[in-house]
Every structure is written in structure tokens, then in C-alpha cells.
Tab-separated table of C-alpha atoms in Angstrom:
chain	number	residue	atom	x	y	z
A	1	UNK	CA	11.709	43.235	-63.908
A	2	UNK	CA	8.855	40.859	-64.761
A	3	UNK	CA	11.502	38.123	-64.788
A	4	UNK	CA	12.459	38.988	-61.277
A	5	UNK	CA	8.888	39.247	-60.037
A	6	UNK	CA	7.926	35.863	-61.439
A	7	UNK	CA	11.102	34.287	-60.023
A	8	UNK	CA	10.542	35.915	-56.644
A	9	UNK	CA	6.888	34.886	-56.569
A	10	UNK	CA	7.828	31.353	-57.638
A	11	UNK	CA	10.278	31.183	-54.759
A	12	UNK	CA	7.946	32.663	-52.150
A	13	UNK	CA	5.118	30.357	-53.197
A	14	UNK	CA	7.142	27.141	-53.039
A	15	UNK	CA	6.087	24.753	-50.254
A	16	UNK	CA	9.541	25.128	-48.675
A	17	UNK	CA	9.425	28.887	-48.282
A	18	UNK	CA	5.775	28.780	-47.253
A	19	UNK	CA	6.702	26.266	-44.549
A	20	UNK	CA	9.397	28.689	-43.400
A	21	UNK	CA	6.747	31.440	-43.368
A	22	UNK	CA	4.501	29.186	-41.289
A	23	UNK	CA	7.279	28.835	-38.727
A	24	UNK	CA	7.770	32.598	-38.693
A	25	UNK	CA	4.041	33.166	-38.265
A	26	UNK	CA	3.716	30.582	-35.487
A	27	UNK	CA	6.585	32.153	-33.575
A	28	UNK	CA	5.143	35.651	-34.049
A	29	UNK	CA	1.808	34.467	-32.672
A	30	UNK	CA	3.680	32.856	-29.762
A	31	UNK	CA	2.281	29.459	-30.676
A	32	UNK	CA	3.558	26.506	-28.685
A	33	UNK	CA	4.517	24.784	-31.954
A	34	UNK	CA	7.910	23.178	-31.590
A	35	UNK	CA	10.066	20.767	-33.535
A	36	UNK	CA	11.950	18.867	-30.822
A	37	UNK	CA	15.680	19.375	-31.084
A	38	UNK	CA	16.251	15.679	-31.651
A	39	UNK	CA	13.867	15.657	-34.602
A	40	UNK	CA	15.399	18.828	-36.060
A	41	UNK	CA	18.819	17.296	-35.717
A	42	UNK	CA	17.599	14.124	-37.416
A	43	UNK	CA	16.246	16.198	-40.298
A	44	UNK	CA	19.527	18.102	-40.543
A	45	UNK	CA	21.498	14.852	-40.653
A	46	UNK	CA	19.204	13.532	-43.358
A	47	UNK	CA	19.471	16.707	-45.443
A	48	UNK	CA	23.263	16.816	-45.211
A	49	UNK	CA	23.715	13.158	-46.074
A	50	UNK	CA	21.261	13.367	-48.961
A	51	UNK	CA	22.747	16.533	-50.455
A	52	UNK	CA	26.242	15.085	-50.070
A	53	UNK	CA	25.168	11.848	-51.723
A	54	UNK	CA	23.438	13.591	-54.625
A	55	UNK	CA	26.524	15.731	-55.239
A	56	UNK	CA	28.711	12.642	-55.194
A	57	UNK	CA	26.487	10.834	-57.687
A	58	UNK	CA	26.781	13.812	-60.026
A	59	UNK	CA	30.582	13.607	-59.696
A	60	UNK	CA	30.592	9.916	-60.658
A	61	UNK	CA	30.404	10.731	-64.339
A	62	UNK	CA	32.351	14.011	-64.169
A	63	UNK	CA	36.069	14.698	-64.196
A	64	UNK	CA	37.668	14.924	-60.772
A	65	UNK	CA	40.029	17.659	-61.957
A	66	UNK	CA	37.571	20.503	-61.604
A	67	UNK	CA	37.026	19.395	-58.023
A	68	UNK	CA	40.581	20.240	-57.016
A	69	UNK	CA	40.554	23.854	-58.200
A	70	UNK	CA	37.016	24.286	-56.854
A	71	UNK	CA	38.041	23.112	-53.406
A	72	UNK	CA	41.001	25.486	-53.280
A	73	UNK	CA	38.857	28.377	-54.489
A	74	UNK	CA	36.290	27.596	-51.791
A	75	UNK	CA	39.024	27.602	-49.183
A	76	UNK	CA	40.299	30.969	-50.408
A	77	UNK	CA	36.798	32.409	-50.328
A	78	UNK	CA	36.168	31.244	-46.772
A	79	UNK	CA	39.480	32.739	-45.644
A	80	UNK	CA	38.837	36.077	-47.379
A	81	UNK	CA	35.211	36.624	-46.339
A	82	UNK	CA	35.868	36.975	-42.585
A	83	UNK	CA	38.604	39.529	-43.228
A	84	UNK	CA	36.211	41.701	-45.237
A	85	UNK	CA	33.441	41.319	-42.664
A	86	UNK	CA	35.867	42.141	-39.871
A	87	UNK	CA	37.113	45.302	-41.606
A	88	UNK	CA	33.531	46.491	-42.140
A	89	UNK	CA	32.465	45.757	-38.586
A	90	UNK	CA	35.477	47.563	-37.154
A	91	UNK	CA	35.452	50.487	-39.586
A	92	UNK	CA	31.782	51.191	-40.192
A	93	UNK	CA	29.974	49.603	-37.277
A	94	UNK	CA	32.585	50.373	-34.618
A	95	UNK	CA	32.308	46.920	-33.085
A	96	UNK	CA	34.938	45.905	-30.573
A	97	UNK	CA	37.635	43.579	-31.802
A	98	UNK	CA	36.301	40.436	-30.129
A	99	UNK	CA	32.718	40.746	-31.347
A	100	UNK	CA	33.811	41.837	-34.805
A	101	UNK	CA	36.045	38.771	-35.066
A	102	UNK	CA	33.317	36.419	-33.848
A	103	UNK	CA	30.717	37.818	-36.244
A	104	UNK	CA	33.271	37.711	-39.074
A	105	UNK	CA	33.851	34.006	-38.427
A	106	UNK	CA	30.098	33.333	-38.755
A	107	UNK	CA	30.036	35.121	-42.112
A	108	UNK	CA	33.109	33.350	-43.430
A	109	UNK	CA	31.382	30.050	-42.841
A	110	UNK	CA	28.197	28.952	-44.592
A	111	UNK	CA	24.630	27.877	-43.943
A	112	UNK	CA	23.989	24.413	-45.333
A	113	UNK	CA	20.226	24.871	-45.139
A	114	UNK	CA	20.437	27.973	-47.328
A	115	UNK	CA	22.547	25.995	-49.784
A	116	UNK	CA	20.133	23.061	-49.800
A	117	UNK	CA	17.159	25.390	-50.321
A	118	UNK	CA	19.039	26.973	-53.234
A	119	UNK	CA	19.698	23.588	-54.866
A	120	UNK	CA	15.966	22.851	-54.739
A	121	UNK	CA	15.248	26.317	-56.142
A	122	UNK	CA	17.486	25.437	-59.114
A	123	UNK	CA	16.100	21.943	-59.507
A	124	UNK	CA	12.547	23.290	-59.676
A	125	UNK	CA	13.704	25.359	-62.656
A	126	UNK	CA	15.704	22.556	-64.305
A	127	UNK	CA	18.951	24.488	-63.989
A	128	UNK	CA	21.860	22.050	-63.565
A	129	UNK	CA	24.794	22.512	-61.204
A	130	UNK	CA	28.051	20.664	-60.655
A	131	UNK	CA	28.270	17.942	-58.017
A	132	UNK	CA	31.460	19.345	-56.550
A	133	UNK	CA	29.568	22.346	-55.178
A	134	UNK	CA	28.812	20.024	-52.269
A	135	UNK	CA	32.536	19.533	-51.689
A	136	UNK	CA	32.963	23.321	-51.738
A	137	UNK	CA	30.223	23.548	-49.103
A	138	UNK	CA	32.083	21.131	-46.855
A	139	UNK	CA	35.352	23.006	-47.341
A	140	UNK	CA	33.764	26.347	-46.456
A	141	UNK	CA	32.126	25.112	-43.263
A	142	UNK	CA	34.907	25.556	-40.709
A	143	UNK	CA	38.144	27.355	-41.765
A	144	UNK	CA	36.589	30.732	-40.922
A	145	UNK	CA	36.670	29.704	-37.262
A	146	UNK	CA	40.464	29.896	-37.344
A	147	UNK	CA	40.450	33.190	-39.247
A	148	UNK	CA	38.056	34.602	-36.649
A	149	UNK	CA	40.410	33.616	-33.846
A	150	UNK	CA	43.381	35.157	-35.621
A	151	UNK	CA	41.407	38.367	-36.177
A	152	UNK	CA	40.532	38.466	-32.502
A	153	UNK	CA	44.281	38.656	-31.931
A	154	UNK	CA	43.959	36.018	-29.336
A	155	UNK	CA	45.994	32.962	-28.605
A	156	UNK	CA	43.687	30.041	-28.179
A	157	UNK	CA	42.758	29.706	-24.555
A	158	UNK	CA	45.202	28.090	-22.163
A	159	UNK	CA	44.028	24.499	-22.109
A	160	UNK	CA	45.215	21.992	-24.648
A	161	UNK	CA	41.845	20.307	-24.213
A	162	UNK	CA	40.271	23.297	-25.893
A	163	UNK	CA	42.781	23.304	-28.687
A	164	UNK	CA	42.024	19.634	-29.292
A	165	UNK	CA	38.296	20.296	-29.319
A	166	UNK	CA	38.733	23.201	-31.717
A	167	UNK	CA	40.914	21.286	-34.126
A	168	UNK	CA	38.353	18.497	-34.067
A	169	UNK	CA	35.628	21.049	-34.670
A	170	UNK	CA	37.463	22.391	-37.711
A	171	UNK	CA	38.564	19.117	-39.291
A	172	UNK	CA	36.033	16.481	-38.363
A	173	UNK	CA	33.002	18.555	-37.469
A	174	UNK	CA	29.873	16.412	-37.772
A	175	UNK	CA	28.415	18.385	-40.678
A	176	UNK	CA	31.679	18.137	-42.598
A	177	UNK	CA	31.844	14.374	-41.991
A	178	UNK	CA	28.284	13.907	-43.230
A	179	UNK	CA	28.679	16.077	-46.308
A	180	UNK	CA	32.034	14.624	-47.301
A	181	UNK	CA	30.993	11.100	-46.324
A	182	UNK	CA	27.745	11.285	-48.287
A	183	UNK	CA	29.645	12.828	-51.199
A	184	UNK	CA	32.245	10.047	-51.283
A	185	UNK	CA	29.585	7.339	-50.980
A	186	UNK	CA	27.665	8.935	-53.841
A	187	UNK	CA	30.836	9.266	-55.904
A	188	UNK	CA	31.801	5.623	-55.410
A	189	UNK	CA	28.367	4.145	-56.003
A	190	UNK	CA	27.121	6.500	-58.726
A	191	UNK	CA	23.818	5.939	-60.475
A	192	UNK	CA	23.609	2.341	-59.299
A	193	UNK	CA	23.828	3.571	-55.715
A	194	UNK	CA	21.254	6.225	-56.421
A	195	UNK	CA	18.873	3.619	-57.817
A	196	UNK	CA	19.068	1.777	-54.491
A	197	UNK	CA	18.197	4.693	-52.211
A	198	UNK	CA	16.420	7.186	-54.477
A	199	UNK	CA	13.064	7.087	-52.656
A	200	UNK	CA	14.856	8.079	-49.466
A	201	UNK	CA	17.456	10.612	-50.577
A	202	UNK	CA	15.610	12.191	-53.519
A	203	UNK	CA	11.838	11.724	-53.288
A	204	UNK	CA	11.516	12.604	-49.608
A	205	UNK	CA	13.986	15.445	-49.769
A	206	UNK	CA	11.642	18.395	-50.293
A	207	UNK	CA	9.235	17.245	-47.604
A	208	UNK	CA	12.020	16.980	-45.063
A	209	UNK	CA	13.313	20.361	-46.157
A	210	UNK	CA	9.834	21.829	-45.535
A	211	UNK	CA	9.815	20.618	-41.950
A	212	UNK	CA	13.354	21.778	-41.358
A	213	UNK	CA	12.589	25.224	-42.744
A	214	UNK	CA	9.476	25.369	-40.583
A	215	UNK	CA	11.747	24.866	-37.594
A	216	UNK	CA	14.159	27.478	-38.920
A	217	UNK	CA	11.293	29.965	-39.126
A	218	UNK	CA	10.422	29.305	-35.482
A	219	UNK	CA	14.034	29.483	-34.383
A	220	UNK	CA	14.823	32.645	-36.363
A	221	UNK	CA	11.948	34.639	-34.889
A	222	UNK	CA	12.504	33.367	-31.355
A	223	UNK	CA	16.178	34.248	-31.653
A	224	UNK	CA	15.314	37.727	-32.893
A	225	UNK	CA	12.950	38.169	-29.985
A	226	UNK	CA	15.381	36.849	-27.374
A	227	UNK	CA	18.104	39.314	-28.395
A	228	UNK	CA	16.752	42.353	-26.611
A	229	UNK	CA	19.925	44.395	-26.571
A	230	UNK	CA	20.701	43.858	-30.222
A	231	UNK	CA	21.916	47.152	-31.746
A	232	UNK	CA	19.586	48.137	-34.593
A	233	UNK	CA	22.450	49.446	-36.728
A	234	UNK	CA	23.811	45.928	-37.079
A	235	UNK	CA	20.677	44.864	-38.974
A	236	UNK	CA	22.099	46.740	-41.939
A	237	UNK	CA	25.260	44.659	-41.718
A	238	UNK	CA	23.192	41.458	-41.789
A	239	UNK	CA	21.432	42.658	-44.941
A	240	UNK	CA	24.529	44.022	-46.626
A	241	UNK	CA	26.818	41.021	-46.203
A	242	UNK	CA	24.734	38.652	-48.366
A	243	UNK	CA	24.932	40.742	-51.578
A	244	UNK	CA	28.587	41.480	-50.870
A	245	UNK	CA	29.300	37.792	-50.304
A	246	UNK	CA	27.323	36.898	-53.420
A	247	UNK	CA	29.478	39.302	-55.445
A	248	UNK	CA	32.612	37.608	-54.088
A	249	UNK	CA	31.060	34.254	-54.949
A	250	UNK	CA	30.360	35.367	-58.517
A	251	UNK	CA	33.914	36.666	-58.902
A	252	UNK	CA	35.262	33.298	-57.739
A	253	UNK	CA	32.816	31.489	-60.040
A	254	UNK	CA	34.077	33.555	-62.983
A	255	UNK	CA	37.683	32.602	-62.135
A	256	UNK	CA	36.692	28.943	-62.045
A	257	UNK	CA	34.636	29.232	-65.228
A	258	UNK	CA	31.484	27.818	-63.605
A	259	UNK	CA	28.108	27.553	-65.304
A	260	UNK	CA	25.018	29.513	-64.267
A	261	UNK	CA	23.626	27.073	-61.694
A	262	UNK	CA	26.980	26.445	-60.030
A	263	UNK	CA	27.819	30.156	-59.985
A	264	UNK	CA	24.501	30.881	-58.306
A	265	UNK	CA	25.177	28.238	-55.645
A	266	UNK	CA	28.656	29.544	-54.960
A	267	UNK	CA	27.154	33.018	-54.533
A	268	UNK	CA	24.637	31.546	-52.080
A	269	UNK	CA	27.439	29.889	-50.100
A	270	UNK	CA	29.428	33.106	-49.847
A	271	UNK	CA	26.266	35.080	-49.023
A	272	UNK	CA	25.226	32.835	-46.156
A	273	UNK	CA	26.426	32.721	-42.572
A	274	UNK	CA	26.823	29.850	-40.125
A	275	UNK	CA	24.596	29.462	-37.085
A	276	UNK	CA	25.472	25.940	-35.965
A	277	UNK	CA	29.150	25.048	-36.240
A	278	UNK	CA	30.668	28.479	-35.701
A	279	UNK	CA	28.641	29.640	-32.658
A	280	UNK	CA	29.623	26.544	-30.700
A	281	UNK	CA	33.294	26.974	-31.606
A	282	UNK	CA	33.212	30.673	-30.726
A	283	UNK	CA	31.693	30.023	-27.297
A	284	UNK	CA	34.600	27.735	-26.630
A	285	UNK	CA	37.453	29.766	-28.050
A	286	UNK	CA	36.199	33.332	-27.804
A	287	UNK	CA	33.770	33.349	-24.880
A	288	UNK	CA	33.970	37.115	-24.413
A	289	UNK	CA	32.143	37.594	-27.721
A	290	UNK	CA	28.385	37.873	-27.435
A	291	UNK	CA	26.519	35.085	-29.259
A	292	UNK	CA	23.359	37.143	-29.170
A	293	UNK	CA	24.986	39.497	-31.693
A	294	UNK	CA	26.479	36.954	-34.066
A	295	UNK	CA	23.787	34.277	-33.941
A	296	UNK	CA	20.981	36.823	-34.214
A	297	UNK	CA	22.639	38.313	-37.282
A	298	UNK	CA	23.247	34.989	-38.989
A	299	UNK	CA	19.978	33.346	-38.033
A	300	UNK	CA	17.349	36.046	-37.674
A	301	UNK	CA	18.495	38.471	-40.369
A	302	UNK	CA	20.828	36.982	-42.971
A	303	UNK	CA	19.182	33.564	-43.229
A	304	UNK	CA	15.595	34.828	-43.843
A	305	UNK	CA	16.922	37.468	-46.239
A	306	UNK	CA	18.761	34.852	-48.282
A	307	UNK	CA	15.957	32.314	-48.580
A	308	UNK	CA	13.124	34.790	-49.131
A	309	UNK	CA	14.746	37.494	-51.258
A	310	UNK	CA	18.293	36.428	-52.001
A	311	UNK	CA	17.644	33.264	-54.027
A	312	UNK	CA	15.781	34.861	-56.957
A	313	UNK	CA	18.147	37.846	-56.941
A	314	UNK	CA	21.249	35.640	-57.069
A	315	UNK	CA	19.761	33.483	-59.813
A	316	UNK	CA	18.892	36.496	-61.908
A	317	UNK	CA	22.366	37.919	-61.382
A	318	UNK	CA	23.904	34.554	-62.299
A	319	UNK	CA	21.817	34.393	-65.472
A	320	UNK	CA	22.849	37.921	-66.383
A	321	UNK	CA	26.555	37.280	-65.674
A	322	UNK	CA	26.936	33.668	-66.747
A	323	UNK	CA	24.207	33.284	-69.360
A	324	UNK	CA	21.199	30.993	-69.405
B	1	UNK	CA	24.260	2.324	8.087
B	2	UNK	CA	26.178	5.544	8.431
B	3	UNK	CA	26.953	7.530	5.351
B	4	UNK	CA	30.319	9.054	4.611
B	5	UNK	CA	30.349	12.809	4.136
B	6	UNK	CA	31.276	14.076	0.683
B	7	UNK	CA	30.550	17.213	-1.356
B	8	UNK	CA	28.211	17.311	-4.301
B	9	UNK	CA	29.303	19.640	-7.076
B	10	UNK	CA	26.645	20.913	-9.446
B	11	UNK	CA	27.565	22.918	-12.511
B	12	UNK	CA	25.006	24.376	-14.892
B	13	UNK	CA	26.897	25.514	-17.947
B	14	UNK	CA	26.250	26.419	-21.585
B	15	UNK	CA	26.264	23.350	-23.812
B	16	UNK	CA	29.224	24.317	-26.044
B	17	UNK	CA	31.533	24.171	-23.012
B	18	UNK	CA	30.403	20.757	-21.811
B	19	UNK	CA	33.451	18.833	-23.000
B	20	UNK	CA	35.939	21.442	-21.799
B	21	UNK	CA	34.360	21.533	-18.328
B	22	UNK	CA	34.338	17.741	-17.997
B	23	UNK	CA	38.003	17.551	-18.990
B	24	UNK	CA	38.864	20.268	-16.492
B	25	UNK	CA	36.932	18.502	-13.695
B	26	UNK	CA	38.873	15.314	-14.338
B	27	UNK	CA	42.097	17.288	-14.119
B	28	UNK	CA	40.975	18.640	-10.732
B	29	UNK	CA	40.620	15.096	-9.421
B	30	UNK	CA	36.887	14.519	-9.903
B	31	UNK	CA	36.503	10.792	-10.506
B	32	UNK	CA	33.062	10.596	-12.088
B	33	UNK	CA	30.120	12.657	-13.182
B	34	UNK	CA	26.556	12.541	-14.392
B	35	UNK	CA	25.110	14.815	-16.992
B	36	UNK	CA	21.645	16.189	-17.635
B	37	UNK	CA	21.954	17.004	-21.319
B	38	UNK	CA	19.387	19.771	-21.334
B	39	UNK	CA	18.223	22.047	-18.567
B	40	UNK	CA	16.049	25.079	-19.175
B	41	UNK	CA	16.264	28.138	-17.001
B	42	UNK	CA	16.242	31.883	-16.780
B	43	UNK	CA	18.244	34.667	-15.234
B	44	UNK	CA	20.856	37.207	-16.120
B	45	UNK	CA	21.207	35.858	-19.650
B	46	UNK	CA	17.471	35.826	-20.312
B	47	UNK	CA	15.549	32.600	-20.727
B	48	UNK	CA	17.636	29.689	-21.825
B	49	UNK	CA	15.108	27.077	-22.792
B	50	UNK	CA	17.197	25.223	-25.310
B	51	UNK	CA	15.511	22.971	-27.789
B	52	UNK	CA	16.817	24.737	-30.805
B	53	UNK	CA	19.001	23.262	-33.397
B	54	UNK	CA	21.945	25.610	-32.876
B	55	UNK	CA	22.478	24.330	-29.276
B	56	UNK	CA	24.415	27.532	-28.582
B	57	UNK	CA	21.860	28.683	-26.057
B	58	UNK	CA	21.277	25.361	-24.332
B	59	UNK	CA	22.436	24.581	-20.829
B	60	UNK	CA	23.616	21.264	-19.464
B	61	UNK	CA	23.930	20.264	-15.829
B	62	UNK	CA	26.903	18.324	-14.540
B	63	UNK	CA	26.645	16.567	-11.197
B	64	UNK	CA	29.699	15.108	-9.476
B	65	UNK	CA	30.595	13.975	-5.981
B	66	UNK	CA	34.048	14.513	-4.567
B	67	UNK	CA	35.999	14.954	-1.366
B	68	UNK	CA	35.889	18.377	0.219
B	69	UNK	CA	39.357	19.541	-0.960
B	70	UNK	CA	38.567	18.606	-4.565
B	71	UNK	CA	35.144	20.259	-4.412
B	72	UNK	CA	36.656	23.422	-2.934
B	73	UNK	CA	39.284	23.515	-5.669
B	74	UNK	CA	36.535	23.254	-8.274
B	75	UNK	CA	34.462	25.965	-6.638
B	76	UNK	CA	37.449	28.295	-6.276
B	77	UNK	CA	38.971	27.695	-9.695
B	78	UNK	CA	35.970	27.418	-11.996
B	79	UNK	CA	35.187	31.036	-12.737
B	80	UNK	CA	38.838	31.803	-13.219
B	81	UNK	CA	39.249	29.000	-15.695
B	82	UNK	CA	35.963	29.672	-17.488
B	83	UNK	CA	35.739	33.439	-17.308
B	84	UNK	CA	32.929	34.754	-19.556
B	85	UNK	CA	31.158	31.403	-19.547
B	86	UNK	CA	27.438	31.252	-18.863
B	87	UNK	CA	27.651	29.078	-15.769
B	88	UNK	CA	26.555	28.490	-12.180
B	89	UNK	CA	28.639	26.379	-9.798
B	90	UNK	CA	27.738	25.352	-6.279
B	91	UNK	CA	28.564	22.623	-3.814
B	92	UNK	CA	26.566	21.040	-1.029
B	93	UNK	CA	26.873	18.322	1.606
B	94	UNK	CA	25.857	14.785	0.797
B	95	UNK	CA	26.486	11.354	2.263
B	96	UNK	CA	27.619	8.384	0.246
B	97	UNK	CA	27.659	4.683	0.945
B	98	UNK	CA	30.908	3.801	-0.831
B	99	UNK	CA	33.455	6.513	-0.043
B	100	UNK	CA	36.292	4.903	-2.022
B	101	UNK	CA	34.424	5.712	-5.236
B	102	UNK	CA	34.543	9.455	-4.801
């Protein structure tokens, strides 16, 4: 228990989470504080490239074999998660098929910011993790979109233009390109590459993450406030999916034989939900679904839960299950 | 100089559908367009002020000029093609100097 309290306090009192809290507070007080979308996007691009690069550098000296099984496991996890979420939403929350499918797609995908925050949480505690976790992140970003559409029982909409856009969204989505691109560049260049750009990709990383989390705090509260007709019962779903996802992540980690840090990160990936790639794809392919349900869940409930409470819980669970 | 009568089509639509709408307009015979990448507003769907990193709740505005038959086809067909979209479509009269371009 004292372990947990000191971990939880250490997390809550990190500059990153305090910056998130500042964003939450500013939005609650209806401050005019705003991170312009362009700047937020710039920060997101930076974070994704840097995390991809760092993962790739770690792979430089590791065997590529583990990467293959990890990538397939990640794919399996992102295909299974939406099915579970869908069954729960239909069975327990009595959501209609379309909304259940759309929400399920968000939960099958991942939140890169949650992942990045988790890597910093580990780094602050000197707990190592495998570089290929970044590749797993990229793999889990988009396949859930397709599962969501299948669950909705819907042919993709008439136009082939839409199908083209969707396929692009799934395969060459900007986040996936950045993560995979950064990863490959890091893998090729290794420590020598890192030596060239360390001040940018490593030293500045936490500061940029602070600002991005500040924006996330603002956005999460404003989203929560904007969703006036959000059914209260769904809040429970948003709080229940992270531990359930984490459990699935740990099971997968056990199958892969991952170490403590990597297992914790895989749990974080499975526990998190997308609020950037999937909402846009769902508006296009499943416009009858309400984004104020799915995005509010992913952004205003699951995301804050994961970064504030989830991280220490998942780490403790990983230490209990995987040692360390 | 006398202007040539044409119709101006204005479409305010949620950002995720931008590409699909532009492709559809081209298929209807619209030859060119301009885009305001972010427009704030309010109405039935609450306030849509944009400026958040998800872009899901942003609106864009598409402006195009076309002949009357094309503009009518757009006005008549839009809500059928993009049912459930957050969108407003309207047309109005304008005059242009170079009619062959529209």
C-alpha cells in the first residue's frame, strides 16, 4: 500500500501531470488559455517522431526477432479489444449497434500521449523497456477502425473516394508514418544517430510533453463540458475499460515473455483509447455514430484516468506479475 | 463591364469530411474551390469553435462558383450523399468576369 501511495504521489507530482492538472484547472475556471491547434499539432509531431526515434535506437543493438512476434501480438490485441468493448456496450450499456461499434473502435486503438507519458514515468524510475514497444504502438493505432466498421454491420459507404480515404487512414495515417518513420531512422542510425540529435529528441522531450499535456487538460475538460447529453452511465464504461484493457495487455505480455517495463507499457496501450485517428475515420465511415459519446469517453474520462491513476496502478501490477 | 451570372456554393462542413466533399463536388462538375480551413460557429450541434488537436469538432468552409445547373445539383444532392454529416449548404447569385472558368 505504501508502495502504491509513493508511486501515485510520485506520478501526480511530476511536472508532466501537474501541467495536465494546470490545463484542467484553467478549463474549469473558464480561462482563455489556449494552445493554438497548430502548436499542439507541432508538439504532437515532435513527440511522435522522438518516441519513434528513441525506440528505434534501442532496437539497434537488439535482436529483430522479438519485433516480429510483438507486432503480431499487438495486431491481435487491437483486433480483440473492440470486440470485447462492443459486447459490453451492447450487453451491459444497451448502446445501439452503431454507437457501440464506434466507441469500440476508439478503445481498440491507442492513445500515443498516454503511451509517451508512461515511458517517461518508467524512465524517471530507471525501469527499462524494449524499443519495439514503439512498433507495437504504431501497429495498434488503426486496425480497430476496420473492426469497428465490421461490428457496425455496415458496408463502407457508397463512394470509392471514401474507401480510398479510409484505407489511407488505416495504412499511412500520419501518426503511423511518424512513429514507424522515426523508429526506422533510429534503428538505422543507432547510438551515432542519437548522439547527433540528442538535445532535441531526448533533452527537450519532457518539456514538450508538459505543454502537450497542458493542452490535453484543457481539451479534456472542454470536451466533457461540451457533451451535454452524455449519459452518466457510460462514465463507468470509460473507467472500466482501462483496467480490463490493462489485464488483456498483461496477458499478451506474459505470452510474449516481456519484462516488467515492457509489460507495463503494453498494458497502457491496451488500456488507452484513441481520440485523434479514430474519431476522424468514424465521422467519415460511420457518420450516424455520435462523436460526443466516443470522443468524450476516450478524451475526458479514459485519458485522465490513465495518466493520473492508471500509470502507478499498472506499474505496480506489472511489478507484481513480472517481477522487479 | 458586365458580369456573367453564376451561382456561388458555400458549404460549411465538419473537418473530417473535407476530402470526401471536395471529391464529390468535383464529380458533380464543380471546377474549382477555395477553402477556409477553420470556421467557428454555433447551432444545433452546440458551439463548434475548433482549435483542438482532435479536429473532430472543427468546421471548414468550402466556397465554389458554378453554373446554375451544377449548383442546383449540389444543393439537391448534398444531404442525400452526406446524410448525418454536420453541414450547411447554400447557394447565392454572383457575377463573374471570366465565365469560361466556372
